[in-house]
Amino acid sequence: MKQEILLKDIDHILFDEDEISAAVKKIGKKITEDYNGKTPVMICILKGASVFFTDLIRAVNLPITIDFMAISSYGSSTQTSGVVRILKDLDNSVTGKDVIIVEDIIDSGLTLSYIKSTLEQRGVASIKIAALLDKPARRQTELSIDYKGFSVPNEFVVGYGLDYNEKYRNLSSIGVLKREIYEAN
Ligand code: IMP
Ligand code: MG
C-alpha cells in the first residue's frame, strides 16, 4: 500500500519494507541460534519498538515469553531530555531470566542504559539488547548493541514504530522527516 499522506512529510526513505523485513528475519534467526534450549523473555519498549517487536518475535523459533515496558525520554521534541521515568513497568518478574530488550533506536543511549541497569538490579540471568536502528553519532554513554538492524545518520527518522509527536508510527518504511515539519514547531 502506498501511504502517500504520510510520505509527503518524508524527505527521503532510508529503508523500505523489504529491507526492514530482511533485517528483522536475520536478527530473529540469530536470536534463535544464540538462545537454543533457553526460554528468553523478550521485552518491548513502548511505543517505538512495538512494530519491530511484533515482527521480530514471529521471526524467533523458540518458546519465548513477552512483556512490555514504557519509559519517558522524549516529550514532543527531537532531543533527549536525559530524564528517564518508568511509565509502565513489566507485568512479570525477570529475576533469573534471560532477558532480551527490544528497542526501536539507540540515540544518546541514556534510555537503554537506564533500563538495562534497572533490570540488572532485579537479578536477571543475562541481558541483551536488540535495536533496529543505531544512531552512533549522538551516543553519550557506552552501550553495546547485541542485535542491530541498521545504522542511521544523525537525522530525525520516523516510521515502523518511530514517531514525531506521536505520528508516523504506522509508516511501513523508515525515512528522514522533512526539517520543516519539526522546525515549524
Ligand atoms: P536515547 O535515550 O537518546 O537513546 O533515546 C532513545 C529514544 O529516543 C528512542 O527509543 C526513540 O523513542 C527516541 N528517538 C531517538 N532518535 C529518534 C529519531 O530519530 N526518531 C524518532 N525517535 C527517536
Ligand atoms: Mg522509543
Short mmCIF file of C-alpha atoms and ligand atoms in Angstrom, two decimals:
data_model
loop_
_atom_site.label_atom_id
_atom_site.label_comp_id
_atom_site.label_asym_id
_atom_site.label_seq_id
_atom_site.Cartn_x
_atom_site.Cartn_y
_atom_site.Cartn_z
CA MET A 1 0.00 0.00 0.00
CA LYS A 2 1.32 3.44 -0.90
CA GLN A 3 0.96 5.68 2.16
CA GLU A 4 1.11 8.97 0.28
CA ILE A 5 -0.48 11.04 3.04
CA LEU A 6 2.35 10.10 5.40
CA LEU A 7 5.06 10.12 2.73
CA LYS A 8 4.52 13.77 1.84
CA ASP A 9 6.27 14.73 5.11
CA ILE A 10 9.24 12.46 4.41
CA ASP A 11 12.38 13.90 2.87
CA HIS A 12 13.73 10.55 1.75
CA ILE A 13 13.26 6.87 2.56
CA LEU A 14 16.20 5.13 4.25
CA PHE A 15 14.85 1.56 4.43
CA ASP A 16 11.84 0.15 2.63
CA GLU A 17 9.55 -2.64 3.80
CA ASP A 18 11.56 -5.40 2.17
CA GLU A 19 14.89 -4.22 3.58
CA ILE A 20 13.38 -3.95 7.07
CA SER A 21 11.78 -7.37 6.80
CA ALA A 22 15.09 -8.98 5.77
CA ALA A 23 16.93 -7.31 8.66
CA VAL A 24 14.30 -8.39 11.19
CA LYS A 25 14.37 -12.00 9.97
CA LYS A 26 18.16 -12.03 10.25
CA ILE A 27 18.03 -10.84 13.87
CA GLY A 28 15.31 -13.41 14.65
CA LYS A 29 17.44 -16.21 13.23
CA LYS A 30 20.47 -15.10 15.27
CA ILE A 31 18.41 -14.96 18.49
CA THR A 32 17.01 -18.43 17.71
CA GLU A 33 20.56 -19.78 17.38
CA ASP A 34 22.01 -17.94 20.38
CA TYR A 35 19.23 -18.95 22.80
CA ASN A 36 18.93 -22.56 21.68
CA GLY A 37 17.48 -24.61 24.60
CA LYS A 38 16.53 -21.46 26.54
CA THR A 39 13.25 -19.61 27.05
CA PRO A 40 14.14 -15.92 26.99
CA VAL A 41 11.72 -13.14 27.80
CA MET A 42 11.59 -10.51 25.09
CA ILE A 43 10.74 -7.06 26.37
CA CYS A 44 9.18 -4.42 24.13
CA ILE A 45 9.98 -0.82 24.97
CA LEU A 46 6.76 1.03 24.18
CA LYS A 47 5.71 2.59 21.99
CA GLY A 48 8.51 2.98 19.48
CA ALA A 49 9.60 -0.66 19.42
CA SER A 50 6.08 -2.06 19.04
CA VAL A 51 6.13 -2.58 15.28
CA PHE A 52 9.65 -4.03 15.26
CA PHE A 53 8.76 -6.22 18.25
CA THR A 54 5.67 -7.84 16.74
CA ASP A 55 7.61 -8.73 13.61
CA LEU A 56 10.74 -9.84 15.49
CA ILE A 57 9.04 -12.23 17.93
CA ARG A 58 7.45 -14.04 14.98
CA ALA A 59 10.92 -14.49 13.47
CA VAL A 60 12.13 -16.31 16.59
CA ASN A 61 11.69 -20.09 16.69
CA LEU A 62 11.86 -20.58 20.48
CA PRO A 63 9.31 -20.80 23.33
CA ILE A 64 9.81 -17.18 24.39
CA THR A 65 7.59 -15.09 26.65
CA ILE A 66 6.92 -11.39 26.13
CA ASP A 67 6.49 -8.35 28.32
CA PHE A 68 6.15 -4.60 27.88
CA MET A 69 7.68 -1.53 29.46
CA ALA A 70 7.04 2.15 28.78
CA ILE A 71 9.60 4.82 29.51
CA SER A 72 9.53 8.56 29.02
CA SER A 73 12.56 10.16 27.47
CA TYR A 74 11.41 12.29 24.58
CA GLY A 75 8.38 14.62 25.17
CA SER A 76 7.47 16.07 21.85
CA SER A 77 10.87 17.44 20.83
CA THR A 78 13.59 15.74 18.83
CA GLN A 79 16.20 15.93 21.59
CA THR A 80 16.53 13.58 24.53
CA SER A 81 15.90 15.18 27.90
CA GLY A 82 18.18 12.81 29.79
CA VAL A 83 15.34 12.35 32.25
CA VAL A 84 14.13 8.76 32.25
CA ARG A 85 10.98 7.64 34.02
CA ILE A 86 9.14 4.29 34.04
CA LEU A 87 5.57 4.95 32.88
CA LYS A 88 4.61 1.27 32.75
CA ASP A 89 6.62 -1.46 34.40
CA LEU A 90 6.84 -5.13 33.42
CA ASP A 91 3.93 -7.38 34.39
CA ASN A 92 6.17 -10.29 35.42
CA SER A 93 9.36 -10.75 37.41
CA VAL A 94 12.58 -11.05 35.40
CA THR A 95 14.63 -12.47 38.27
CA GLY A 96 16.68 -15.41 36.99
CA LYS A 97 15.51 -14.85 33.39
CA ASP A 98 17.39 -14.44 30.14
CA VAL A 99 16.19 -11.04 29.02
CA ILE A 100 16.26 -9.51 25.55
CA ILE A 101 15.34 -5.83 25.50
CA VAL A 102 13.84 -4.78 22.18
CA GLU A 103 14.19 -1.10 21.29
CA ASP A 104 13.49 0.92 18.15
CA ILE A 105 16.55 3.20 18.10
CA ILE A 106 19.57 3.88 20.28
CA ASP A 107 20.35 7.57 20.09
CA SER A 108 22.12 9.07 23.14
CA GLY A 109 21.86 5.63 24.75
CA LEU A 110 20.64 7.13 28.02
CA THR A 111 17.22 5.46 27.93
CA LEU A 112 18.60 2.00 27.33
CA SER A 113 21.42 2.28 29.89
CA TYR A 114 18.83 3.19 32.46
CA ILE A 115 16.53 0.31 31.56
CA LYS A 116 19.44 -2.12 31.43
CA SER A 117 20.74 -1.22 34.88
CA THR A 118 17.23 -1.24 36.34
CA LEU A 119 16.68 -4.80 35.09
CA GLU A 120 20.16 -5.91 36.16
CA GLN A 121 19.31 -4.81 39.69
CA ARG A 122 16.37 -7.24 39.61
CA GLY A 123 18.77 -10.17 39.27
CA VAL A 124 18.37 -11.27 35.66
CA ALA A 125 20.37 -14.31 34.49
CA SER A 126 21.50 -12.44 31.38
CA ILE A 127 20.56 -9.37 29.41
CA LYS A 128 20.99 -8.46 25.75
CA ILE A 129 19.81 -5.60 23.57
CA ALA A 130 18.15 -5.81 20.17
CA ALA A 131 17.78 -2.45 18.44
CA LEU A 132 16.51 -1.97 14.93
CA LEU A 133 18.36 1.30 14.49
CA ASP A 134 21.58 2.74 15.84
CA LYS A 135 22.43 6.46 15.66
CA PRO A 136 26.04 6.29 16.90
CA ALA A 137 26.84 9.96 16.25
CA ARG A 138 24.86 11.05 19.30
CA ARG A 139 25.90 8.44 21.84
CA GLN A 140 26.52 9.86 25.32
CA THR A 141 27.18 6.61 27.12
CA GLU A 142 28.96 3.32 26.44
CA LEU A 143 26.38 0.74 25.35
CA SER A 144 26.83 -2.46 23.39
CA ILE A 145 24.04 -3.44 21.00
CA ASP A 146 23.94 -7.22 20.69
CA TYR A 147 21.50 -7.38 17.76
CA LYS A 148 21.32 -4.45 15.40
CA GLY A 149 19.38 -3.83 12.20
CA PHE A 150 20.85 -0.68 10.65
CA SER A 151 22.98 2.32 11.49
CA VAL A 152 21.41 5.67 10.63
CA PRO A 153 22.93 9.11 10.08
CA ASN A 154 22.43 11.92 12.56
CA GLU A 155 18.99 12.87 11.27
CA PHE A 156 15.49 12.54 12.68
CA VAL A 157 13.89 9.39 11.35
CA VAL A 158 10.29 8.17 11.56
CA GLY A 159 8.22 5.15 10.55
CA TYR A 160 7.97 1.47 11.50
CA GLY A 161 7.09 2.48 15.07
CA LEU A 162 9.23 5.60 15.32
CA ASP A 163 7.30 8.82 15.77
CA TYR A 164 7.47 12.55 15.68
CA ASN A 165 4.82 13.99 18.03
CA GLU A 166 3.21 10.52 18.12
CA LYS A 167 2.70 10.49 14.35
CA TYR A 168 4.22 8.43 11.51
CA ARG A 169 4.46 5.23 13.61
CA ASN A 170 2.29 3.43 11.05
CA LEU A 171 4.50 4.29 8.09
CA SER A 172 5.72 0.91 6.86
CA SER A 173 9.12 2.17 5.73
CA ILE A 174 11.70 4.23 7.65
CA GLY A 175 12.56 7.71 6.41
CA VAL A 176 14.05 11.06 7.32
CA LEU A 177 11.42 13.57 8.38
CA LYS A 178 11.39 16.85 6.46
CA ARG A 179 13.05 19.56 8.54
CA GLU A 180 10.17 21.97 8.01
CA ILE A 181 7.87 19.59 9.92
CA TYR A 182 9.76 19.81 13.20
CA GLU A 183 11.28 23.25 12.76
CA ALA A 184 7.79 24.74 12.39
CA ASN A 185 7.03 23.65 15.97
P1 IMP B 1 18.13 7.88 23.72
O1 IMP B 1 17.89 7.80 25.20
O2 IMP B 1 18.66 9.23 23.33
O3 IMP B 1 18.96 6.75 23.17
O4 IMP B 1 16.68 7.88 23.08
C1 IMP B 1 16.10 6.76 22.59
C2 IMP B 1 14.66 7.06 22.26
O5 IMP B 1 14.53 8.33 21.63
C3 IMP B 1 14.15 6.07 21.26
O6 IMP B 1 13.52 4.99 21.90
C4 IMP B 1 13.16 6.88 20.46
O7 IMP B 1 11.90 6.84 21.04
C5 IMP B 1 13.68 8.29 20.53
N1 IMP B 1 14.43 8.69 19.32
C6 IMP B 1 15.75 8.89 19.20
N2 IMP B 1 16.09 9.25 17.94
C7 IMP B 1 14.94 9.24 17.24
C8 IMP B 1 14.62 9.50 15.87
O8 IMP B 1 15.46 9.81 15.01
N3 IMP B 1 13.30 9.40 15.54
C9 IMP B 1 12.33 9.05 16.42
N4 IMP B 1 12.58 8.79 17.71
C10 IMP B 1 13.87 8.89 18.11
MG MG B 2 11.25 4.76 22.00
#
